[in-house]
Coordinates of C-alpha atoms and ligand atoms in Angstrom, one line a residue:
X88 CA 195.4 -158.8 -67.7
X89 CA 194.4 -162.5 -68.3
X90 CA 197.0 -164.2 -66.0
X91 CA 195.9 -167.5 -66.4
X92 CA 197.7 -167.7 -70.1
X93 CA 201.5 -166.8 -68.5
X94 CA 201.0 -170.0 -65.5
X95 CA 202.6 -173.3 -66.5
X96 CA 200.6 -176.7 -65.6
X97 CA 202.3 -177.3 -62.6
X98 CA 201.6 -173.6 -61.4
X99 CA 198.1 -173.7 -62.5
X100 CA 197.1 -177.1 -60.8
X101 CA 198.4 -176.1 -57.3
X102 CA 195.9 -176.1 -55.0
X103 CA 195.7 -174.9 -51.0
X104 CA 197.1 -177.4 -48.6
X105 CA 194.0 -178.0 -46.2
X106 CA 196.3 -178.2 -42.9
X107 CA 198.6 -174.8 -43.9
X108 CA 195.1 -172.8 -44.3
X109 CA 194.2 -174.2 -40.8
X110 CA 197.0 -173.5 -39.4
X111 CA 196.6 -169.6 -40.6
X112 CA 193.0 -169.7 -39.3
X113 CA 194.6 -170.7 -36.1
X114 CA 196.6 -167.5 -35.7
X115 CA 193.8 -165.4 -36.5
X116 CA 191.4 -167.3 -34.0
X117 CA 191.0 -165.4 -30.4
X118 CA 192.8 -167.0 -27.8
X119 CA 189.6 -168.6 -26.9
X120 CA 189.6 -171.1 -29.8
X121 CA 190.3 -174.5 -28.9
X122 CA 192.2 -175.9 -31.9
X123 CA 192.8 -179.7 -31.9
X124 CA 193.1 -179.4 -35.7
X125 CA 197.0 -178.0 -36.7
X126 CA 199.5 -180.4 -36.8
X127 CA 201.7 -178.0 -34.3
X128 CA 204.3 -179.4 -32.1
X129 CA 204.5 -178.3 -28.4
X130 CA 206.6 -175.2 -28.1
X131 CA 207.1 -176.3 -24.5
X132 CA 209.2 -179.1 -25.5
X133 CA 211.5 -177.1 -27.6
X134 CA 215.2 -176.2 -25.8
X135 CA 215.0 -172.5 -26.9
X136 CA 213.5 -170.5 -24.1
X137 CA 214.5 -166.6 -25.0
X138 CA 216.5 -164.6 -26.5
X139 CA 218.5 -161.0 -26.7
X140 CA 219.9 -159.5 -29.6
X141 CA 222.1 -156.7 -29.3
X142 CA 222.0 -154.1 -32.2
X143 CA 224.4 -151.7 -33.7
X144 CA 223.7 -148.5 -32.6
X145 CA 220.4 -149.1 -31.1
X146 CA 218.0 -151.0 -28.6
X147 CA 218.5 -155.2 -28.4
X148 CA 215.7 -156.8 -30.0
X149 CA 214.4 -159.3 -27.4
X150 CA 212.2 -162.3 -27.3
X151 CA 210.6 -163.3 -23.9
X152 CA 209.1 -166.6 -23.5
X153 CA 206.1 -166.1 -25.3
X154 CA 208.1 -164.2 -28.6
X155 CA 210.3 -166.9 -28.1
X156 CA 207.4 -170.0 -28.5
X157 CA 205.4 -167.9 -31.4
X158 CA 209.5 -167.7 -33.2
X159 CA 209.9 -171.5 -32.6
X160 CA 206.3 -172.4 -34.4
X161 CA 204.7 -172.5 -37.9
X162 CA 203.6 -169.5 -39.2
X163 CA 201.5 -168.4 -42.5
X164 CA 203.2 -169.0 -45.9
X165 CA 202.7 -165.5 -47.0
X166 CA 204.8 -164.2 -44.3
X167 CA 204.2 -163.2 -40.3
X168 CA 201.0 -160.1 -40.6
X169 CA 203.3 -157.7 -38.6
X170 CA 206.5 -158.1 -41.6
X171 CA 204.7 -157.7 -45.0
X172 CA 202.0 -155.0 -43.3
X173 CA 205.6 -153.0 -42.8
X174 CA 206.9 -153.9 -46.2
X175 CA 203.6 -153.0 -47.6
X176 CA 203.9 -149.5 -46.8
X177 CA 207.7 -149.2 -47.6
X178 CA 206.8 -150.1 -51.1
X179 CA 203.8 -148.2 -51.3
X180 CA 206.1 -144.9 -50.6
X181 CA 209.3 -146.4 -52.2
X182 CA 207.6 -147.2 -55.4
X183 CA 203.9 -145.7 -55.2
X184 CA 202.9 -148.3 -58.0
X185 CA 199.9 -147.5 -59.9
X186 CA 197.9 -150.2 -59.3
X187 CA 198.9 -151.1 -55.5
X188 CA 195.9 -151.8 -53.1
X189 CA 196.8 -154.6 -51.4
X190 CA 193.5 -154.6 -49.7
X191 CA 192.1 -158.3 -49.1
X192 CA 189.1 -159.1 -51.2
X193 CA 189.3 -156.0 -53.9
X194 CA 193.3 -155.2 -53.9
X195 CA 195.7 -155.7 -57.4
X196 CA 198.7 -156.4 -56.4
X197 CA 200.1 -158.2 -52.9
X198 CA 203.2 -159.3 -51.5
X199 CA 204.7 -162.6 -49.8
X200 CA 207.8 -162.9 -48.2
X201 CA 210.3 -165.2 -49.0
X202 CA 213.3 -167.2 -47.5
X203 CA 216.0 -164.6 -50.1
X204 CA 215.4 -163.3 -53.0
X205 CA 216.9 -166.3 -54.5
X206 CA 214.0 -168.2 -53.4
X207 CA 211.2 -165.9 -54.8
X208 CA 212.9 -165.9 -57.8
X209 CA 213.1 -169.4 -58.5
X210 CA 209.0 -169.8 -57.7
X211 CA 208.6 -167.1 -60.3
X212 CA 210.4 -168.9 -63.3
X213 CA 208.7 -172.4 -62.3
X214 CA 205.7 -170.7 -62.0
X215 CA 205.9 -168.9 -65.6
X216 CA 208.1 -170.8 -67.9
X217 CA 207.4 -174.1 -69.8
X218 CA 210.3 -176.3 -71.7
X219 CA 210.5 -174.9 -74.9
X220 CA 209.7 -170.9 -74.2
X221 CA 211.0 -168.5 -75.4
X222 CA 212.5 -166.2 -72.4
X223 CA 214.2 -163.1 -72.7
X224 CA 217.1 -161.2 -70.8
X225 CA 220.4 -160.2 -71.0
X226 CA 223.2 -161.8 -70.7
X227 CA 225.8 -162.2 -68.8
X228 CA 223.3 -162.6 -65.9
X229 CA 223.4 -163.6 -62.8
X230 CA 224.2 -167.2 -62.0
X231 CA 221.9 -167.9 -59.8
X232 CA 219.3 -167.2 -62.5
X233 CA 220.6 -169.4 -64.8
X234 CA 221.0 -172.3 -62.7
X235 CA 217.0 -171.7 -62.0
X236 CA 216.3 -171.2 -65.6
X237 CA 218.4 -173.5 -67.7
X238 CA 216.8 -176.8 -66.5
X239 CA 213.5 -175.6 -67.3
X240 CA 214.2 -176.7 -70.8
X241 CA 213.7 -173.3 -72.2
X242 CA 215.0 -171.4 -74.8
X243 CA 217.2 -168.2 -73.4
X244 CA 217.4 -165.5 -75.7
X245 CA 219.7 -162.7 -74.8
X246 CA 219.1 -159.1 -75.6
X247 CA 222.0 -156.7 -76.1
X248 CA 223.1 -154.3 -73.6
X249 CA 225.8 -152.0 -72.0
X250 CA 226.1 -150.0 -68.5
X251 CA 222.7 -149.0 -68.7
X252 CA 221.6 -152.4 -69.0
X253 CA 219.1 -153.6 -71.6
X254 CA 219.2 -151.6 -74.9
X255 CA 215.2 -150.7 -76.0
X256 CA 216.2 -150.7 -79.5
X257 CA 218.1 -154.2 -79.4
X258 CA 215.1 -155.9 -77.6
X259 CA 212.9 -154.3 -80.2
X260 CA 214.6 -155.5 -82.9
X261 CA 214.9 -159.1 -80.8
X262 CA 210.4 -159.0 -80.9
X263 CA 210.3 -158.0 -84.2
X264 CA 210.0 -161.2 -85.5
X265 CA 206.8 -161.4 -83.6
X266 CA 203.2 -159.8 -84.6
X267 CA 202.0 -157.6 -81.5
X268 CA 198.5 -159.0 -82.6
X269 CA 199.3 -162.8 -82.2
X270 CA 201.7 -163.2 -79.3
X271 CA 198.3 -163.8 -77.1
X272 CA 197.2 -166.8 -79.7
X273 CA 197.5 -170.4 -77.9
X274 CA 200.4 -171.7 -79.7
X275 CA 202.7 -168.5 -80.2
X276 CA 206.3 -168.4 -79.1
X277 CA 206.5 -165.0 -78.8
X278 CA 208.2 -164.2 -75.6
X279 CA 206.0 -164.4 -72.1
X280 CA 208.6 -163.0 -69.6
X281 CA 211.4 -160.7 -69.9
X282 CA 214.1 -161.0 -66.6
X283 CA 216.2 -157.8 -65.7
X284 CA 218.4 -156.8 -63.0
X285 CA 217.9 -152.9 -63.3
X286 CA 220.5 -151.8 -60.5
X287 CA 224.4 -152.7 -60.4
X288 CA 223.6 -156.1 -62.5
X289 CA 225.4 -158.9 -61.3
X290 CA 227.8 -159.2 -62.7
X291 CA 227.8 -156.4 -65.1
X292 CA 227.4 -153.5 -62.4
X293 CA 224.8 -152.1 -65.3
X294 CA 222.0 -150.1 -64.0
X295 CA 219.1 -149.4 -66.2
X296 CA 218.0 -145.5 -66.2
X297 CA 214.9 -144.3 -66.3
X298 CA 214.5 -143.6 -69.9
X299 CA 215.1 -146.8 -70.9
X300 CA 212.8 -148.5 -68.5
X301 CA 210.2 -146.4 -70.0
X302 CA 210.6 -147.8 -73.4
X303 CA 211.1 -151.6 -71.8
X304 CA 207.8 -151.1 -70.1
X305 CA 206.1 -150.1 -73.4
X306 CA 207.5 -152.7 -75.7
X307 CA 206.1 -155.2 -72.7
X308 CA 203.1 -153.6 -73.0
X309 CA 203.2 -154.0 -77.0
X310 CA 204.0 -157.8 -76.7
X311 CA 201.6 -158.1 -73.3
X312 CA 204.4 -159.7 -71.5
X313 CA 205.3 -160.1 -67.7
X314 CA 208.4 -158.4 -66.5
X315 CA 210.6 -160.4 -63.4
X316 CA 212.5 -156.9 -62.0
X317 CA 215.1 -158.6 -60.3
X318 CA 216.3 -155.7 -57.9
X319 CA 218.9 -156.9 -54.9
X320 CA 220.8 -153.8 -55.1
X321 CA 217.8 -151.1 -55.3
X322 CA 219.4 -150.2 -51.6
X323 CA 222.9 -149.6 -52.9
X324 CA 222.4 -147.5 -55.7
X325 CA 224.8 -144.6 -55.1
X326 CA 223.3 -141.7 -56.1
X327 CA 220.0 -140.2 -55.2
X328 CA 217.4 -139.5 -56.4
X329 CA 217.3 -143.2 -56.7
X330 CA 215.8 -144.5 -60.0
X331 CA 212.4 -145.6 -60.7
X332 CA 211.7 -148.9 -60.4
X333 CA 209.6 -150.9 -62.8
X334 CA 206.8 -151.7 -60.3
X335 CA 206.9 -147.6 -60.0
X336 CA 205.6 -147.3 -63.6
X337 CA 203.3 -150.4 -63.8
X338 CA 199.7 -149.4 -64.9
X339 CA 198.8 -153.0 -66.1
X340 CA 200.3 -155.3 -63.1
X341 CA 202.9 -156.9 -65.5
X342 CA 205.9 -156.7 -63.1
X343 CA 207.1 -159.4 -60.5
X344 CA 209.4 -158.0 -58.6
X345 CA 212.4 -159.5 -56.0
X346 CA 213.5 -157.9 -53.2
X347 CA 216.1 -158.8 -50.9
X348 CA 217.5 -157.9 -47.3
X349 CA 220.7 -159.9 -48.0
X350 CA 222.9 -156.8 -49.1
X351 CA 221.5 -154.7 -46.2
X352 CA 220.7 -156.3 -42.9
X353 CA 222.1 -160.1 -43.8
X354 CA 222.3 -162.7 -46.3
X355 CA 222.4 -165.6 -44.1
X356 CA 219.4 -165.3 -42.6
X357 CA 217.6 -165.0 -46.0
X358 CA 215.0 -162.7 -46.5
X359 CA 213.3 -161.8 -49.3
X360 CA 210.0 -160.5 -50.9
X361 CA 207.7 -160.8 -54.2
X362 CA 205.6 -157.8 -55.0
X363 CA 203.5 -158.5 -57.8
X364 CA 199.7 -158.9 -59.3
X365 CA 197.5 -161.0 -56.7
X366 CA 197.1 -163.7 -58.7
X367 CA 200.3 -164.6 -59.8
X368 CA 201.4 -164.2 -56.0
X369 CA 199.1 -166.4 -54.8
X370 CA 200.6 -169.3 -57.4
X371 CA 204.4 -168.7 -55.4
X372 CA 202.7 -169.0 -51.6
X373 CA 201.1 -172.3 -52.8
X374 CA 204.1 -173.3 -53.8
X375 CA 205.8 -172.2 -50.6
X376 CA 203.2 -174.4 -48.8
X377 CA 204.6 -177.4 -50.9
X378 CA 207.6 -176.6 -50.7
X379 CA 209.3 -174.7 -47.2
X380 CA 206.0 -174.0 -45.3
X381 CA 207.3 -170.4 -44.7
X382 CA 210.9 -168.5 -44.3
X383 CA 211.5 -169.4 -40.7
X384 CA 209.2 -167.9 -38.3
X385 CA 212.3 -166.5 -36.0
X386 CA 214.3 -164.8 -38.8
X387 CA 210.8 -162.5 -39.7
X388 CA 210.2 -162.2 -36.0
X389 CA 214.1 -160.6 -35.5
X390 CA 213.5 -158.6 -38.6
X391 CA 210.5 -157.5 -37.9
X392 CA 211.2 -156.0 -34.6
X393 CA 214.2 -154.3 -35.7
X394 CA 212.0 -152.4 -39.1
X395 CA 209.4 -151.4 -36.0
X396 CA 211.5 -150.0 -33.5
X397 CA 213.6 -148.3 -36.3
X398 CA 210.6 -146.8 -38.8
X399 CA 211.1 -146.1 -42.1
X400 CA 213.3 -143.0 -41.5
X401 CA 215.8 -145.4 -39.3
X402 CA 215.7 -148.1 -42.1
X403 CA 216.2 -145.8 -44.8
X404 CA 218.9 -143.5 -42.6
X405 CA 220.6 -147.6 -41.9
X406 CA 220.8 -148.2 -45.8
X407 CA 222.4 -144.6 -46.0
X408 CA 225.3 -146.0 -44.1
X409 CA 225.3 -149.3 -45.8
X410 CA 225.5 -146.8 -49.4
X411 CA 228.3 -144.9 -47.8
X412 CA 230.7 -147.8 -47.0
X413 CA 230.1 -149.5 -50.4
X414 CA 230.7 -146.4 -52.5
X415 CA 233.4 -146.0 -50.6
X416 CA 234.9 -149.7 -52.0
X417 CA 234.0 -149.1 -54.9
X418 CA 236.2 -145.6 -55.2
X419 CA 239.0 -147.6 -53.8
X420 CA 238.6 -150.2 -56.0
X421 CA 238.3 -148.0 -59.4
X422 CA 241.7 -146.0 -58.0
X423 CA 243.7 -149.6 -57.7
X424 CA 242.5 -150.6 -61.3
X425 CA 244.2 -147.3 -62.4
X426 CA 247.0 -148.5 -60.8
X427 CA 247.3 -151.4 -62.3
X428 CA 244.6 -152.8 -65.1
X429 CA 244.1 -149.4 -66.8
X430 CA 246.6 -150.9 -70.0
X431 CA 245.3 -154.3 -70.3
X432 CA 241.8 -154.0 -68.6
X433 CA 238.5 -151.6 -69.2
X434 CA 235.6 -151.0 -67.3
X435 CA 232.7 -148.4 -66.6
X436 CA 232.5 -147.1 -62.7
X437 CA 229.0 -149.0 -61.8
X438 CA 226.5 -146.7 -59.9
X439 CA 225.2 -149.1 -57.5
X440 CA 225.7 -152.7 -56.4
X441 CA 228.6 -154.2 -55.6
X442 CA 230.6 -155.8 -58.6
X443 CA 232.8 -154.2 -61.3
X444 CA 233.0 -156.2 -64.6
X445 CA 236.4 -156.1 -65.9
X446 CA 237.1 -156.6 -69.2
X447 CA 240.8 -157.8 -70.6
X448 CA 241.9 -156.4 -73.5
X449 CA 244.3 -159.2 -75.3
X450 CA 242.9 -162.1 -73.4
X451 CA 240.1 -164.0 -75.2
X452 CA 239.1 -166.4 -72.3
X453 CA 239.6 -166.2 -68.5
X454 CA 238.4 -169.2 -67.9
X455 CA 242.2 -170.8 -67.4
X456 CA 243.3 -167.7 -66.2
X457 CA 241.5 -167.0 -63.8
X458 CA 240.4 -170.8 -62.4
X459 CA 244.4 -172.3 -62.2
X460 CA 246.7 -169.3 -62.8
X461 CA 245.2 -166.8 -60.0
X462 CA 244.8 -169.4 -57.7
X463 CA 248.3 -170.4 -57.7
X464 CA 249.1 -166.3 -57.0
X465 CA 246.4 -166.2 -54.7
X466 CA 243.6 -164.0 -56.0
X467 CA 240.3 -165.0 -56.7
X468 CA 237.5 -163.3 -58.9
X469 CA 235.1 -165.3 -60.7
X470 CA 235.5 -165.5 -64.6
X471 CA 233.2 -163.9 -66.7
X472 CA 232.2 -167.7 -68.9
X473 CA 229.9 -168.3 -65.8
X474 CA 227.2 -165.6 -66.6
X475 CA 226.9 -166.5 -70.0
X476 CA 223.9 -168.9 -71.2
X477 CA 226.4 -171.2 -73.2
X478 CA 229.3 -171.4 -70.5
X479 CA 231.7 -173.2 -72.5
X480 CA 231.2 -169.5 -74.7
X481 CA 234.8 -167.9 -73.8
X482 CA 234.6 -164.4 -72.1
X483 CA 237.2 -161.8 -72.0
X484 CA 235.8 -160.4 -68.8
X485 CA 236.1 -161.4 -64.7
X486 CA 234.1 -160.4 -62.2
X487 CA 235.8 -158.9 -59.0
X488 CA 233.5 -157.9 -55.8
X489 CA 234.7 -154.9 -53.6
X490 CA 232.1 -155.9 -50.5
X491 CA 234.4 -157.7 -48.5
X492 CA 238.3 -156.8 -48.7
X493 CA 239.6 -153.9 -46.9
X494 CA 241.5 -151.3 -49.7
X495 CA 245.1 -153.2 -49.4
X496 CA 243.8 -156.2 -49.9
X497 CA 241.9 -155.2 -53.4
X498 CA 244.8 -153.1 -54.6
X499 CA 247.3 -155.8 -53.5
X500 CA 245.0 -158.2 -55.5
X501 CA 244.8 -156.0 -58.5
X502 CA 248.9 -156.0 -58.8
X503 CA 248.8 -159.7 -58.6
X504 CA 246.1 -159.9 -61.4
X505 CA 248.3 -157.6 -63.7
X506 CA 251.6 -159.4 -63.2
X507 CA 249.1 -162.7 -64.5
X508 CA 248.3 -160.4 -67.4
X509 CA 251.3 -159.8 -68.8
X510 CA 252.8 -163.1 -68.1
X511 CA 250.0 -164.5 -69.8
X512 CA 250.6 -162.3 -72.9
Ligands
LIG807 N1 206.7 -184.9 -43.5 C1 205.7 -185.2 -42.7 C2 205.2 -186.7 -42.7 C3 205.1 -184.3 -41.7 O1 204.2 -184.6 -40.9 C4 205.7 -183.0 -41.7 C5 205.3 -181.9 -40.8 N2 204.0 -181.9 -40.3 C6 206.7 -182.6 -42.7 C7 207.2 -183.6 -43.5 C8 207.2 -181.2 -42.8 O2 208.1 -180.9 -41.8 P1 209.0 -179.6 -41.7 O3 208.3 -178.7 -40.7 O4 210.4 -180.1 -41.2 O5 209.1 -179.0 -43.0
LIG808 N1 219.5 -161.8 -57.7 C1 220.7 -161.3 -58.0 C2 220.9 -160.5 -59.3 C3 221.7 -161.5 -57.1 O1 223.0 -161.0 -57.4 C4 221.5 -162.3 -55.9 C5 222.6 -162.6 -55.0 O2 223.8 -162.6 -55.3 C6 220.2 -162.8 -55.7 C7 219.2 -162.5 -56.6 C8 219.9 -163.6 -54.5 O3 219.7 -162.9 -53.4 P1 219.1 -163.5 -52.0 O4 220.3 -163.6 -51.1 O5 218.1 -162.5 -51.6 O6 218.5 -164.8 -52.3

């Protein structure tokens, strides 16, 4: 893979910050090191002195004065060693990806960890995309991915798709107008990057299966370009086996993929990872050194303790419960749409995540709807016009999460949205 023709300038002319690479030679030194060189404040003088964290089911994760001052202080960009050597091997048995050595000096592929999944993701499209590229996905997406995307001045091209996600045949027909044998020639506009959510898309609740992401991969192969596997909900897909990730099948090192902790342990203290070809890596942790230094030292530190006192089998046996409850929701929340959508409204049962994408029969926009009407009956969902590239497009659909509102609430919210339905017919 010749990486150096997907990086944009900006990417390409980053360059080490001299004091961050001290300051990760520091941490490395042996405590007899005398280092007048990083910039560090004095822990000492900090207010924080320790901490205790009680946790669910299990011991408190604790930090005594000396957790407590290493928490408090700059840490490496990449991530603390203890974190991504323990996220490493999750991957590695998760995903088993072809190329994955992260070995220093001769590894493929590596990992960084990143302040949410939101963060990573954003590094990736500055990192890969130039005004005027042409970028493929498919829409509605995720807003958060528009809102990185859309002022990078390039064009979005959205490839059909349904609740299995991307349809191989549509974004075939979508490269056709491109020769295989000149998309690598300086000056083409074929397509670099193609962005997918493969599990319980946001907000479309589509998950891709494995068949499809088969014939993805090889028209990326085709085309030589990168894939950005988007994957916040890879924990809460529903039904095991889970699928195979993109990263699983990657022979070349063309995938980038986001993870996230914020559906599983928490989103607010935002933690997320890249996993991805060295190279291209290495471009997002210089630009976390420009950018937030590191995700804070005391949220990887927290996390980290709890993934080593728990192991793999206690992470994996925690996202079992966090499956259960949402599956759960998401079987209350199909039974109240019965109830009360099942004339106007129609919808496929998503297998993971934690959305279900509604769409109204006789109504051609819920835009008004949904933004003045529901609010004045007091239920809120988000309408579909804000996952589409061209939001002033009208959408027929709304969004409605069944993470946070106990079973009355959502089928109380349901009859309110179908009295607004027919008084709006
Ligand atoms: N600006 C200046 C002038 C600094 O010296 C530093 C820290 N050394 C920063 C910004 C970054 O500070 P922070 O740790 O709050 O990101
Ligand atoms: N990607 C998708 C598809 C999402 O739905 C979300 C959150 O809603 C994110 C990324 C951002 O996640 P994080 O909290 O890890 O930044």
């Amino acid at each position: 893979m010749n990486y150096a023709r997907f990086l944009t300038a900006v990417s390409a002319a980053r360059k080490p910050s001299p004091i961050r690479v001290l300051t990760e030679l520091q941490q490395r030194s042996p405590p007899t090191m005398i280092s007048l060189a990083a910039g560090a404040p004095n822990p000492d003088t900090f207010p924080f002195e320790s901490a205790s964290i009680k946790v669910r089911n299990g011991p408190a994760v604790t930090f005594d004065e000396k957790a407590m001052k290493r928490a408090l202080q700059y840490s490496a960009s990449s991530g603390i060693p203890e974190l991504l050597t323990w996220m490493k091997n999750l991957q590695k048995n998760l995903h088993n990806p072809p190329t994955a050595n992260y070995s220093p000096g001769n590894g493929q592929m590596d990992m960084c960890v990143t302040t949410g999944s939101q963060e990573g993701l954003c590094k990736v499209f500055e990192m890969l995309v130039n005004p005027g590229d042409n970028v493929l996905l498919d829409a509605p997406t995720y807003s958060g991915t528009l809102a990185a995307l859309q002022p990078l001045g390039c064009n979005l091209i959205s490839v059909a798709s349904d609740q299995h996600g991307i349809i191989p045949a549509a974004l075939k027909e979508v490269l056709s107008q491109w020769e295989p044998s000149e998309v690598q020639k300086p000056g083409s506009t074929a397509p670099k990057v193609l962005y997918v959510i493969p599990n319980g898309g946001n907000p479309t609740g589509a998950s891709m299966t494995t068949q499809r992401k088969k014939e993805v991969y090889k028209l990326a192969r085709q085309y030589d370009m990168l894939i950005i596997e988007d994957d916040p909900y890879y924990f809460m897909q529903f039904d095991k086996p889970w699928v195979p990730s993109f990263l699983s099948m990657d022979v070349d090192g063309r995938i980038i993929r986001t993870d996230s902790f914020s559906k599983i342990l928490s989103s607010g203290l935002r933690l997320g990872f890249v996993t991805g070809p060295k190279p291209l890596v290495e471009r997002v942790v210089l630009h976390i050194q420009a950018s937030t230094m590191h995700t804070s030292t005391f949220t990887q530190l927290l996390v980290s303790q709890l993934l080593h006192s728990w192991g793999q089998d206690g992470f994996l046996q925690h996202v079992d419960g966090v499956v259960e409850f949402y599956r759960k929701q998401r079987d209350t929340m199909l039974t109240s749409a019965d109830r009360w959508l099942k004339d106007v409204a129609e919808w496929h049962a998503p297998s993971a995540g934690m959305f279900l994408w509604i769409k109204l029969k006789d109504i051609a926009d819920t835009q008004q709807l949904i933004m003045e009407k529901a609010l004045e009956k007091e239920v809120l969902l988000v309408p579909g016009c804000v996952f589409t590239i061209d939001s002033t497009e009208p959408s027929s659909y709304v969004r409605a999460a069944f993470s946070l509102s106990s079973p009355e609430q959502i089928d109380e919210a349901f009859r309110r949205l179908s009295l607004l339905i027919k008084e709006a017919l």
